[in-house]
mmCIF file with all atom_site columns, C-alpha atoms in Angstrom:
data_model
loop_
_atom_site.group_PDB
_atom_site.id
_atom_site.type_symbol
_atom_site.label_atom_id
_atom_site.label_alt_id
_atom_site.label_comp_id
_atom_site.label_asym_id
_atom_site.label_entity_id
_atom_site.label_seq_id
_atom_site.pdbx_PDB_ins_code
_atom_site.Cartn_x
_atom_site.Cartn_y
_atom_site.Cartn_z
_atom_site.occupancy
_atom_site.B_iso_or_equiv
_atom_site.pdbx_formal_charge
_atom_site.auth_seq_id
_atom_site.auth_comp_id
_atom_site.auth_asym_id
_atom_site.auth_atom_id
_atom_site.pdbx_PDB_model_num
ATOM 1   C CA . MET A 1 1   ? 204.256 -122.594 -37.752 1.00 41.00 ? 142 MET A CA 1
ATOM 2   C CA . THR A 1 2   ? 203.386 -126.007 -39.140 1.00 44.00 ? 143 THR A CA 1
ATOM 3   C CA . ASP A 1 3   ? 205.229 -129.340 -38.626 1.00 46.00 ? 144 ASP A CA 1
ATOM 4   C CA . THR A 1 4   ? 206.464 -129.085 -42.162 1.00 43.00 ? 145 THR A CA 1
ATOM 5   C CA . ASP A 1 5   ? 207.921 -125.681 -41.589 1.00 42.00 ? 146 ASP A CA 1
ATOM 6   C CA . HIS A 1 6   ? 209.752 -127.043 -38.589 1.00 44.00 ? 147 HIS A CA 1
ATOM 7   C CA . GLU A 1 7   ? 211.139 -130.061 -40.440 1.00 52.00 ? 148 GLU A CA 1
ATOM 8   C CA . THR A 1 8   ? 212.846 -127.577 -42.863 1.00 46.00 ? 149 THR A CA 1
ATOM 9   C CA . ASP A 1 9   ? 214.164 -125.629 -40.036 1.00 71.00 ? 150 ASP A CA 1
ATOM 10  C CA . PRO A 1 10  ? 217.742 -126.826 -39.380 1.00 76.00 ? 151 PRO A CA 1
ATOM 11  C CA . THR A 1 11  ? 217.974 -124.657 -36.289 1.00 91.00 ? 152 THR A CA 1
ATOM 12  C CA . LEU A 1 12  ? 215.159 -126.430 -34.369 1.00 95.00 ? 153 LEU A CA 1
ATOM 13  C CA . SER A 1 13  ? 217.232 -129.335 -33.242 1.00 93.00 ? 154 SER A CA 1
ATOM 14  C CA . GLU A 1 14  ? 220.119 -127.137 -32.122 1.00 94.00 ? 155 GLU A CA 1
ATOM 15  C CA . ARG A 1 15  ? 217.814 -124.747 -30.278 1.00 95.00 ? 156 ARG A CA 1
ATOM 16  C CA . ALA A 1 16  ? 216.128 -127.675 -28.550 1.00 96.00 ? 157 ALA A CA 1
ATOM 17  C CA . ARG A 1 17  ? 219.523 -129.102 -27.587 1.00 95.00 ? 158 ARG A CA 1
ATOM 18  C CA . LYS A 1 18  ? 220.674 -125.819 -26.061 1.00 95.00 ? 159 LYS A CA 1
ATOM 19  C CA . LEU A 1 19  ? 217.347 -125.437 -24.256 1.00 96.00 ? 160 LEU A CA 1
ATOM 20  C CA . PHE A 1 20  ? 217.508 -128.761 -22.641 1.00 96.00 ? 161 PHE A CA 1
ATOM 21  C CA . SER A 1 21  ? 221.072 -128.403 -21.736 1.00 95.00 ? 162 SER A CA 1
ATOM 22  C CA . GLY A 1 22  ? 220.253 -125.184 -19.849 1.00 95.00 ? 163 GLY A CA 1
ATOM 23  C CA . PRO A 1 23  ? 218.423 -124.637 -16.635 1.00 95.00 ? 164 PRO A CA 1
ATOM 24  C CA . ILE A 1 24  ? 215.592 -127.086 -15.816 1.00 95.00 ? 165 ILE A CA 1
ATOM 25  C CA . ALA A 1 25  ? 214.074 -127.269 -12.300 1.00 94.00 ? 166 ALA A CA 1
ATOM 26  C CA . PHE A 1 26  ? 211.345 -129.058 -10.452 1.00 93.00 ? 167 PHE A CA 1
ATOM 27  C CA . LEU A 1 27  ? 208.573 -126.598 -9.677  1.00 94.00 ? 168 LEU A CA 1
ATOM 28  C CA . LYS A 1 28  ? 205.868 -128.477 -7.744  1.00 93.00 ? 169 LYS A CA 1
ATOM 29  C CA . SER A 1 29  ? 203.582 -131.445 -7.344  1.00 91.00 ? 170 SER A CA 1
ATOM 30  C CA . ALA A 1 30  ? 199.927 -130.850 -7.785  1.00 92.00 ? 171 ALA A CA 1
ATOM 31  C CA . PRO A 1 31  ? 197.595 -133.402 -6.205  1.00 87.00 ? 172 PRO A CA 1
ATOM 32  C CA . ALA A 1 32  ? 194.565 -131.512 -7.348  1.00 89.00 ? 173 ALA A CA 1
ATOM 33  C CA . LEU A 1 33  ? 193.640 -128.878 -9.893  1.00 91.00 ? 174 LEU A CA 1
ATOM 34  C CA . GLN A 1 34  ? 193.666 -125.957 -7.368  1.00 93.00 ? 175 GLN A CA 1
ATOM 35  C CA . HIS A 1 35  ? 197.365 -126.584 -6.831  1.00 94.00 ? 176 HIS A CA 1
ATOM 36  C CA . LEU A 1 36  ? 198.291 -126.127 -10.562 1.00 95.00 ? 177 LEU A CA 1
ATOM 37  C CA . PRO A 1 37  ? 200.583 -123.261 -11.297 1.00 96.00 ? 178 PRO A CA 1
ATOM 38  C CA . PRO A 1 38  ? 198.975 -120.226 -13.113 1.00 95.00 ? 179 PRO A CA 1
ATOM 39  C CA . PRO A 1 39  ? 198.314 -121.022 -16.788 1.00 96.00 ? 180 PRO A CA 1
ATOM 40  C CA . SER A 1 40  ? 200.957 -118.507 -17.951 1.00 96.00 ? 181 SER A CA 1
ATOM 41  C CA . MET A 1 41  ? 203.301 -120.850 -19.895 1.00 97.00 ? 182 MET A CA 1
ATOM 42  C CA . PRO A 1 42  ? 202.967 -123.418 -22.609 1.00 98.00 ? 183 PRO A CA 1
ATOM 43  C CA . GLU A 1 43  ? 202.881 -126.999 -21.105 1.00 98.00 ? 184 GLU A CA 1
ATOM 44  C CA . ILE A 1 44  ? 203.986 -130.310 -22.666 1.00 98.00 ? 185 ILE A CA 1
ATOM 45  C CA . ALA A 1 45  ? 202.577 -133.380 -20.724 1.00 98.00 ? 186 ALA A CA 1
ATOM 46  C CA . PHE A 1 46  ? 204.049 -136.852 -20.568 1.00 97.00 ? 187 PHE A CA 1
ATOM 47  C CA . ALA A 1 47  ? 201.667 -139.838 -20.048 1.00 96.00 ? 188 ALA A CA 1
ATOM 48  C CA . GLY A 1 48  ? 201.872 -143.533 -20.011 1.00 95.00 ? 189 GLY A CA 1
ATOM 49  C CA . ARG A 1 49  ? 201.321 -146.726 -18.259 1.00 92.00 ? 190 ARG A CA 1
ATOM 50  C CA . SER A 1 50  ? 203.037 -146.980 -14.809 1.00 84.00 ? 191 SER A CA 1
ATOM 51  C CA . ASN A 1 51  ? 206.001 -149.149 -15.929 1.00 87.00 ? 192 ASN A CA 1
ATOM 52  C CA . VAL A 1 52  ? 206.619 -147.633 -19.401 1.00 94.00 ? 193 VAL A CA 1
ATOM 53  C CA . GLY A 1 53  ? 209.868 -145.865 -18.397 1.00 93.00 ? 194 GLY A CA 1
ATOM 54  C CA . LYS A 1 54  ? 208.512 -142.309 -18.231 1.00 93.00 ? 195 LYS A CA 1
ATOM 55  C CA . SER A 1 55  ? 210.796 -141.061 -15.476 1.00 91.00 ? 196 SER A CA 1
ATOM 56  C CA . SER A 1 56  ? 213.801 -142.533 -17.258 1.00 93.00 ? 197 SER A CA 1
ATOM 57  C CA . LEU A 1 57  ? 212.807 -140.927 -20.489 1.00 96.00 ? 198 LEU A CA 1
ATOM 58  C CA . LEU A 1 58  ? 212.326 -137.497 -18.774 1.00 95.00 ? 199 LEU A CA 1
ATOM 59  C CA . ASN A 1 59  ? 215.737 -137.830 -17.229 1.00 94.00 ? 200 ASN A CA 1
ATOM 60  C CA . ALA A 1 60  ? 217.298 -138.629 -20.629 1.00 96.00 ? 201 ALA A CA 1
ATOM 61  C CA . LEU A 1 61  ? 215.412 -135.845 -22.333 1.00 96.00 ? 202 LEU A CA 1
ATOM 62  C CA . THR A 1 62  ? 216.733 -133.275 -19.822 1.00 94.00 ? 203 THR A CA 1
ATOM 63  C CA . ASN A 1 63  ? 220.124 -134.996 -19.511 1.00 91.00 ? 204 ASN A CA 1
ATOM 64  C CA . ARG A 1 64  ? 219.754 -135.135 -15.729 1.00 88.00 ? 205 ARG A CA 1
ATOM 65  C CA . ASN A 1 65  ? 219.774 -138.381 -13.685 1.00 83.00 ? 206 ASN A CA 1
ATOM 66  C CA . GLY A 1 66  ? 217.544 -137.400 -10.902 1.00 80.00 ? 207 GLY A CA 1
ATOM 67  C CA . LEU A 1 67  ? 215.051 -134.882 -12.301 1.00 83.00 ? 208 LEU A CA 1
ATOM 68  C CA . ALA A 1 68  ? 212.135 -137.297 -12.347 1.00 78.00 ? 209 ALA A CA 1
ATOM 69  C CA . ARG A 1 69  ? 212.011 -139.939 -9.677  1.00 70.00 ? 210 ARG A CA 1
ATOM 70  C CA . THR A 1 70  ? 212.172 -143.455 -10.975 1.00 56.00 ? 211 THR A CA 1
ATOM 71  C CA . SER A 1 71  ? 210.163 -145.739 -8.752  1.00 51.00 ? 212 SER A CA 1
ATOM 72  C CA . VAL A 1 72  ? 210.311 -149.546 -8.378  1.00 48.00 ? 213 VAL A CA 1
ATOM 73  C CA . THR A 1 73  ? 206.674 -149.318 -7.364  1.00 50.00 ? 214 THR A CA 1
ATOM 74  C CA . PRO A 1 74  ? 204.710 -148.608 -10.596 1.00 49.00 ? 215 PRO A CA 1
ATOM 75  C CA . GLY A 1 75  ? 201.777 -146.193 -10.015 1.00 50.00 ? 216 GLY A CA 1
ATOM 76  C CA . ARG A 1 76  ? 203.227 -144.586 -7.003  1.00 51.00 ? 217 ARG A CA 1
ATOM 77  C CA . THR A 1 77  ? 203.060 -140.964 -8.453  1.00 59.00 ? 218 THR A CA 1
ATOM 78  C CA . GLN A 1 78  ? 199.354 -139.782 -8.191  1.00 75.00 ? 219 GLN A CA 1
ATOM 79  C CA . GLU A 1 79  ? 200.123 -136.111 -8.784  1.00 87.00 ? 220 GLU A CA 1
ATOM 80  C CA . LEU A 1 80  ? 201.002 -133.791 -11.734 1.00 92.00 ? 221 LEU A CA 1
ATOM 81  C CA . ASN A 1 81  ? 204.732 -132.999 -11.353 1.00 93.00 ? 222 ASN A CA 1
ATOM 82  C CA . TYR A 1 82  ? 205.781 -129.721 -12.859 1.00 95.00 ? 223 TYR A CA 1
ATOM 83  C CA . PHE A 1 83  ? 209.363 -128.881 -14.293 1.00 95.00 ? 224 PHE A CA 1
ATOM 84  C CA . ASP A 1 84  ? 210.380 -125.318 -15.434 1.00 97.00 ? 225 ASP A CA 1
ATOM 85  C CA . VAL A 1 85  ? 212.423 -125.316 -18.622 1.00 97.00 ? 226 VAL A CA 1
ATOM 86  C CA . GLY A 1 86  ? 214.658 -122.361 -19.494 1.00 96.00 ? 227 GLY A CA 1
ATOM 87  C CA . GLU A 1 87  ? 215.791 -119.186 -17.793 1.00 94.00 ? 228 GLU A CA 1
ATOM 88  C CA . PRO A 1 88  ? 213.863 -116.925 -18.472 1.00 95.00 ? 229 PRO A CA 1
ATOM 89  C CA . LEU A 1 89  ? 211.147 -119.570 -18.269 1.00 97.00 ? 230 LEU A CA 1
ATOM 90  C CA . ASN A 1 90  ? 210.326 -120.946 -21.706 1.00 97.00 ? 231 ASN A CA 1
ATOM 91  C CA . PHE A 1 91  ? 207.768 -123.628 -21.053 1.00 98.00 ? 232 PHE A CA 1
ATOM 92  C CA . ARG A 1 92  ? 206.816 -126.345 -18.548 1.00 98.00 ? 233 ARG A CA 1
ATOM 93  C CA . LEU A 1 93  ? 207.045 -130.179 -18.692 1.00 97.00 ? 234 LEU A CA 1
ATOM 94  C CA . VAL A 1 94  ? 204.211 -131.990 -16.808 1.00 96.00 ? 235 VAL A CA 1
ATOM 95  C CA . ASP A 1 95  ? 204.837 -135.579 -15.591 1.00 94.00 ? 236 ASP A CA 1
ATOM 96  C CA . MET A 1 96  ? 201.331 -137.143 -15.361 1.00 93.00 ? 237 MET A CA 1
ATOM 97  C CA . PRO A 1 97  ? 200.662 -140.023 -13.015 1.00 88.00 ? 238 PRO A CA 1
ATOM 98  C CA . GLY A 1 98  ? 200.851 -143.384 -14.720 1.00 87.00 ? 239 GLY A CA 1
ATOM 99  C CA . TYR A 1 99  ? 197.832 -145.237 -15.763 1.00 87.00 ? 240 TYR A CA 1
ATOM 100 C CA . GLY A 1 100 ? 196.931 -148.951 -15.895 1.00 79.00 ? 241 GLY A CA 1
ATOM 101 C CA . PHE A 1 101 ? 198.147 -149.765 -12.385 1.00 68.00 ? 242 PHE A CA 1
ATOM 102 C CA . ALA A 1 102 ? 196.592 -153.135 -11.598 1.00 62.00 ? 243 ALA A CA 1
ATOM 103 C CA . LYS A 1 103 ? 197.233 -152.991 -7.808  1.00 69.00 ? 244 LYS A CA 1
ATOM 104 C CA . ALA A 1 104 ? 195.827 -149.602 -7.062  1.00 72.00 ? 245 ALA A CA 1
ATOM 105 C CA . PRO A 1 105 ? 192.737 -149.349 -4.997  1.00 80.00 ? 246 PRO A CA 1
ATOM 106 C CA . LYS A 1 106 ? 189.585 -148.333 -6.836  1.00 82.00 ? 247 LYS A CA 1
ATOM 107 C CA . ASP A 1 107 ? 189.328 -144.930 -5.095  1.00 84.00 ? 248 ASP A CA 1
ATOM 108 C CA . VAL A 1 108 ? 192.895 -144.145 -6.232  1.00 79.00 ? 249 VAL A CA 1
ATOM 109 C CA . VAL A 1 109 ? 192.013 -144.988 -9.849  1.00 81.00 ? 250 VAL A CA 1
ATOM 110 C CA . LYS A 1 110 ? 188.892 -142.867 -9.629  1.00 84.00 ? 251 LYS A CA 1
ATOM 111 C CA . LYS A 1 111 ? 190.864 -139.924 -8.270  1.00 84.00 ? 252 LYS A CA 1
ATOM 112 C CA . TRP A 1 112 ? 193.358 -140.315 -11.058 1.00 85.00 ? 253 TRP A CA 1
ATOM 113 C CA . ARG A 1 113 ? 190.646 -140.322 -13.702 1.00 86.00 ? 254 ARG A CA 1
ATOM 114 C CA . PHE A 1 114 ? 189.009 -137.188 -12.260 1.00 88.00 ? 255 PHE A CA 1
ATOM 115 C CA . LEU A 1 115 ? 192.359 -135.352 -12.059 1.00 90.00 ? 256 LEU A CA 1
ATOM 116 C CA . ILE A 1 116 ? 193.559 -136.296 -15.510 1.00 91.00 ? 257 ILE A CA 1
ATOM 117 C CA . ASN A 1 117 ? 190.218 -135.651 -17.217 1.00 90.00 ? 258 ASN A CA 1
ATOM 118 C CA . ASP A 1 118 ? 189.868 -132.261 -15.577 1.00 91.00 ? 259 ASP A CA 1
ATOM 119 C CA . TYR A 1 119 ? 193.424 -131.311 -16.363 1.00 94.00 ? 260 TYR A CA 1
ATOM 120 C CA . LEU A 1 120 ? 193.137 -132.319 -20.031 1.00 93.00 ? 261 LEU A CA 1
ATOM 121 C CA . ARG A 1 121 ? 189.826 -130.642 -20.620 1.00 90.00 ? 262 ARG A CA 1
ATOM 122 C CA . GLY A 1 122 ? 190.482 -127.384 -18.798 1.00 89.00 ? 263 GLY A CA 1
ATOM 123 C CA . ARG A 1 123 ? 194.158 -126.635 -19.411 1.00 94.00 ? 264 ARG A CA 1
ATOM 124 C CA . ALA A 1 124 ? 194.322 -124.113 -22.296 1.00 95.00 ? 265 ALA A CA 1
ATOM 125 C CA . VAL A 1 125 ? 198.081 -123.821 -22.214 1.00 97.00 ? 266 VAL A CA 1
ATOM 126 C CA . LEU A 1 126 ? 198.591 -127.579 -22.780 1.00 97.00 ? 267 LEU A CA 1
ATOM 127 C CA . LYS A 1 127 ? 200.221 -127.643 -26.212 1.00 97.00 ? 268 LYS A CA 1
ATOM 128 C CA . ARG A 1 128 ? 200.700 -131.376 -26.562 1.00 98.00 ? 269 ARG A CA 1
ATOM 129 C CA . THR A 1 129 ? 200.571 -134.625 -24.645 1.00 98.00 ? 270 THR A CA 1
ATOM 130 C CA . LEU A 1 130 ? 203.340 -137.126 -25.338 1.00 98.00 ? 271 LEU A CA 1
ATOM 131 C CA . VAL A 1 131 ? 201.938 -140.741 -24.811 1.00 98.00 ? 272 VAL A CA 1
ATOM 132 C CA . LEU A 1 132 ? 204.578 -143.252 -24.030 1.00 98.00 ? 273 LEU A CA 1
ATOM 133 C CA . ILE A 1 133 ? 204.168 -146.823 -25.253 1.00 98.00 ? 274 ILE A CA 1
ATOM 134 C CA . ASP A 1 134 ? 206.596 -149.687 -24.455 1.00 97.00 ? 275 ASP A CA 1
ATOM 135 C CA . SER A 1 135 ? 207.871 -150.736 -27.841 1.00 98.00 ? 276 SER A CA 1
ATOM 136 C CA . ARG A 1 136 ? 208.144 -154.465 -26.648 1.00 97.00 ? 277 ARG A CA 1
ATOM 137 C CA . HIS A 1 137 ? 204.366 -154.511 -26.184 1.00 95.00 ? 278 HIS A CA 1
ATOM 138 C CA . GLY A 1 138 ? 202.867 -152.033 -28.540 1.00 96.00 ? 279 GLY A CA 1
ATOM 139 C CA . ILE A 1 139 ? 199.534 -150.338 -27.957 1.00 96.00 ? 280 ILE A CA 1
ATOM 140 C CA . LYS A 1 140 ? 197.402 -152.128 -25.379 1.00 95.00 ? 281 LYS A CA 1
ATOM 141 C CA . ASP A 1 141 ? 193.605 -151.734 -24.620 1.00 93.00 ? 282 ASP A CA 1
ATOM 142 C CA . VAL A 1 142 ? 194.565 -149.636 -21.511 1.00 92.00 ? 283 VAL A CA 1
ATOM 143 C CA . ASP A 1 143 ? 196.539 -147.276 -23.782 1.00 95.00 ? 284 ASP A CA 1
ATOM 144 C CA . ARG A 1 144 ? 193.598 -147.049 -26.277 1.00 95.00 ? 285 ARG A CA 1
ATOM 145 C CA . GLU A 1 145 ? 191.350 -145.909 -23.422 1.00 92.00 ? 286 GLU A CA 1
ATOM 146 C CA . PHE A 1 146 ? 193.800 -143.116 -22.727 1.00 94.00 ? 287 PHE A CA 1
ATOM 147 C CA . LEU A 1 147 ? 194.016 -142.175 -26.352 1.00 96.00 ? 288 LEU A CA 1
ATOM 148 C CA . GLU A 1 148 ? 190.194 -141.995 -26.543 1.00 95.00 ? 289 GLU A CA 1
ATOM 149 C CA . MET A 1 149 ? 190.231 -139.794 -23.488 1.00 93.00 ? 290 MET A CA 1
ATOM 150 C CA . LEU A 1 150 ? 192.563 -137.379 -25.277 1.00 95.00 ? 291 LEU A CA 1
ATOM 151 C CA . ASP A 1 151 ? 190.562 -137.466 -28.449 1.00 96.00 ? 292 ASP A CA 1
ATOM 152 C CA . VAL A 1 152 ? 187.327 -136.631 -26.553 1.00 94.00 ? 293 VAL A CA 1
ATOM 153 C CA . ALA A 1 153 ? 189.048 -133.772 -24.686 1.00 93.00 ? 294 ALA A CA 1
ATOM 154 C CA . ALA A 1 154 ? 190.421 -132.632 -28.145 1.00 94.00 ? 295 ALA A CA 1
ATOM 155 C CA . VAL A 1 155 ? 194.076 -132.568 -26.790 1.00 95.00 ? 296 VAL A CA 1
ATOM 156 C CA . SER A 1 156 ? 196.812 -132.808 -29.399 1.00 97.00 ? 297 SER A CA 1
ATOM 157 C CA . TYR A 1 157 ? 199.078 -135.736 -28.658 1.00 98.00 ? 298 TYR A CA 1
ATOM 158 C CA . ARG A 1 158 ? 201.976 -137.715 -30.103 1.00 98.00 ? 299 ARG A CA 1
ATOM 159 C CA . ILE A 1 159 ? 202.969 -141.302 -29.408 1.00 98.00 ? 300 ILE A CA 1
ATOM 160 C CA . VAL A 1 160 ? 206.549 -142.033 -28.322 1.00 98.00 ? 301 VAL A CA 1
ATOM 161 C CA . LEU A 1 161 ? 207.888 -145.538 -28.208 1.00 98.00 ? 302 LEU A CA 1
ATOM 162 C CA . THR A 1 162 ? 210.184 -146.329 -25.243 1.00 98.00 ? 303 THR A CA 1
ATOM 163 C CA . LYS A 1 163 ? 212.753 -149.042 -24.546 1.00 98.00 ? 304 LYS A CA 1
ATOM 164 C CA . ALA A 1 164 ? 213.453 -149.317 -28.289 1.00 98.00 ? 305 ALA A CA 1
ATOM 165 C CA . ASP A 1 165 ? 216.841 -150.931 -27.578 1.00 97.00 ? 306 ASP A CA 1
ATOM 166 C CA . LYS A 1 166 ? 215.205 -153.923 -26.031 1.00 97.00 ? 307 LYS A CA 1
ATOM 167 C CA . ILE A 1 167 ? 213.939 -155.363 -29.349 1.00 97.00 ? 308 ILE A CA 1
ATOM 168 C CA . LYS A 1 168 ? 215.556 -156.118 -32.769 1.00 97.00 ? 309 LYS A CA 1
ATOM 169 C CA . ALA A 1 169 ? 215.579 -153.344 -35.380 1.00 96.00 ? 310 ALA A CA 1
ATOM 170 C CA . THR A 1 170 ? 213.233 -155.226 -37.683 1.00 97.00 ? 311 THR A CA 1
ATOM 171 C CA . GLU A 1 171 ? 210.674 -155.675 -34.859 1.00 97.00 ? 312 GLU A CA 1
ATOM 172 C CA . LEU A 1 172 ? 211.066 -152.090 -33.996 1.00 97.00 ? 313 LEU A CA 1
ATOM 173 C CA . GLU A 1 173 ? 210.202 -151.055 -37.569 1.00 97.00 ? 314 GLU A CA 1
ATOM 174 C CA . ALA A 1 174 ? 207.132 -153.272 -37.477 1.00 97.00 ? 315 ALA A CA 1
ATOM 175 C CA . VAL A 1 175 ? 205.993 -151.879 -34.129 1.00 97.00 ? 316 VAL A CA 1
ATOM 176 C CA . GLN A 1 176 ? 206.516 -148.271 -35.310 1.00 97.00 ? 317 GLN A CA 1
ATOM 177 C CA . ALA A 1 177 ? 204.580 -148.891 -38.488 1.00 97.00 ? 318 ALA A CA 1
ATOM 178 C CA . ALA A 1 178 ? 201.706 -150.496 -36.592 1.00 97.00 ? 319 ALA A CA 1
ATOM 179 C CA . THR A 1 179 ? 201.700 -147.697 -34.074 1.00 98.00 ? 320 THR A CA 1
ATOM 180 C CA . GLU A 1 180 ? 201.598 -145.072 -36.767 1.00 98.00 ? 321 GLU A CA 1
ATOM 181 C CA . ALA A 1 181 ? 198.694 -146.907 -38.438 1.00 97.00 ? 322 ALA A CA 1
ATOM 182 C CA . GLU A 1 182 ? 196.827 -146.904 -35.136 1.00 96.00 ? 323 GLU A CA 1
ATOM 183 C CA . ALA A 1 183 ? 197.649 -143.112 -34.675 1.00 97.00 ? 324 ALA A CA 1
ATOM 184 C CA . ARG A 1 184 ? 196.043 -142.319 -37.967 1.00 96.00 ? 325 ARG A CA 1
ATOM 185 C CA . LYS A 1 185 ? 192.757 -143.635 -36.644 1.00 95.00 ? 326 LYS A CA 1
ATOM 186 C CA . HIS A 1 186 ? 192.698 -141.009 -33.875 1.00 96.00 ? 327 HIS A CA 1
ATOM 187 C CA . PRO A 1 187 ? 191.610 -137.509 -34.632 1.00 95.00 ? 328 PRO A CA 1
ATOM 188 C CA . ALA A 1 188 ? 193.894 -135.777 -32.064 1.00 97.00 ? 329 ALA A CA 1
ATOM 189 C CA . ALA A 1 189 ? 196.964 -137.878 -32.727 1.00 97.00 ? 330 ALA A CA 1
ATOM 190 C CA . HIS A 1 190 ? 200.144 -136.546 -34.516 1.00 97.00 ? 331 HIS A CA 1
ATOM 191 C CA . PRO A 1 191 ? 200.690 -138.992 -37.478 1.00 96.00 ? 332 PRO A CA 1
ATOM 192 C CA . GLN A 1 192 ? 204.415 -139.605 -36.693 1.00 96.00 ? 333 GLN A CA 1
ATOM 193 C CA . VAL A 1 193 ? 205.722 -141.816 -33.967 1.00 98.00 ? 334 VAL A CA 1
ATOM 194 C CA . ILE A 1 194 ? 209.117 -141.338 -32.301 1.00 98.00 ? 335 ILE A CA 1
ATOM 195 C CA . ALA A 1 195 ? 211.080 -144.301 -31.139 1.00 98.00 ? 336 ALA A CA 1
ATOM 196 C CA . THR A 1 196 ? 213.316 -143.757 -28.154 1.00 98.00 ? 337 THR A CA 1
ATOM 197 C CA . SER A 1 197 ? 215.762 -145.459 -25.811 1.00 98.00 ? 338 SER A CA 1
ATOM 198 C CA . SER A 1 198 ? 216.649 -143.825 -22.507 1.00 97.00 ? 339 SER A CA 1
ATOM 199 C CA . GLU A 1 199 ? 219.657 -146.043 -22.090 1.00 95.00 ? 340 GLU A CA 1
ATOM 200 C CA . LYS A 1 200 ? 221.160 -145.679 -25.555 1.00 96.00 ? 341 LYS A CA 1
ATOM 201 C CA . GLY A 1 201 ? 219.997 -142.128 -26.255 1.00 96.00 ? 342 GLY A CA 1
ATOM 202 C CA . LEU A 1 202 ? 218.074 -143.234 -29.466 1.00 97.00 ? 343 LEU A CA 1
ATOM 203 C CA . GLY A 1 203 ? 215.512 -140.667 -30.571 1.00 97.00 ? 344 GLY A CA 1
ATOM 204 C CA . ILE A 1 204 ? 216.235 -138.243 -27.679 1.00 97.00 ? 345 ILE A CA 1
ATOM 205 C CA . ALA A 1 205 ? 217.388 -135.377 -29.907 1.00 96.00 ? 346 ALA A CA 1
ATOM 206 C CA . GLU A 1 206 ? 214.262 -135.856 -32.186 1.00 96.00 ? 347 GLU A CA 1
ATOM 207 C CA . LEU A 1 207 ? 212.104 -135.853 -29.065 1.00 97.00 ? 348 LEU A CA 1
ATOM 208 C CA . ARG A 1 208 ? 213.667 -132.604 -27.765 1.00 97.00 ? 349 ARG A CA 1
ATOM 209 C CA . ALA A 1 209 ? 212.937 -131.036 -31.197 1.00 97.00 ? 350 ALA A CA 1
ATOM 210 C CA . ALA A 1 210 ? 209.366 -132.404 -31.210 1.00 97.00 ? 351 ALA A CA 1
ATOM 211 C CA . VAL A 1 211 ? 208.759 -130.813 -27.783 1.00 98.00 ? 352 VAL A CA 1
ATOM 212 C CA . LEU A 1 212 ? 210.010 -127.471 -28.913 1.00 97.00 ? 353 LEU A CA 1
ATOM 213 C CA . GLU A 1 213 ? 208.041 -127.730 -32.133 1.00 96.00 ? 354 GLU A CA 1
ATOM 214 C CA . ALA A 1 214 ? 204.843 -128.285 -30.154 1.00 97.00 ? 355 ALA A CA 1
ATOM 215 C CA . VAL A 1 215 ? 205.636 -125.412 -27.784 1.00 97.00 ? 356 VAL A CA 1
ATOM 216 C CA . GLU A 1 216 ? 206.070 -123.026 -30.734 1.00 95.00 ? 357 GLU A CA 1
ATOM 217 C CA . SER A 1 217 ? 203.084 -124.343 -32.868 1.00 90.00 ? 358 SER A CA 1
#
């Protein structure tokens, strides 16, 4: 099914809402590839800089306050965190360790790069990666590096703007347009960008539908 088919499917948003209001549970943390669960279910990964608000967005998406740990120390999570969605199991969310951490030791950064590269290249069930970008800052060089990593790995991804409530509506429009223009330059990127706010709930329903659309594509 294509994106266009899904856009004309009025039941997609409702199915996504029901799915995300149903059972969702933490499965496991994987510090290395040998600890990953069997590749038996579609996976949707979440990536972004260490302070982009990834945990808050995952909590808002799943309508659960404590599903993903929000840390005051950016870059603390250096593992792939797995969450089961649906009962019976429908798909899995994967919370990837944040990138761009300035204070992390070089060996930690190297370990991160190996883990992420190997995961992206070798995970056949990975349907889409959602790359989170802080709407106040737009795409930075460290984000471009990650987007290029996804392009090289030929992993389908979509950019999601976070903290959209922190800037004026006119600024948000400009950031979204600039981000979509940048996305069009990347072969593996979805052309449309979703703007979200974990605090205000902006774009959360659209993001849920986008996750389900990617799972079913």
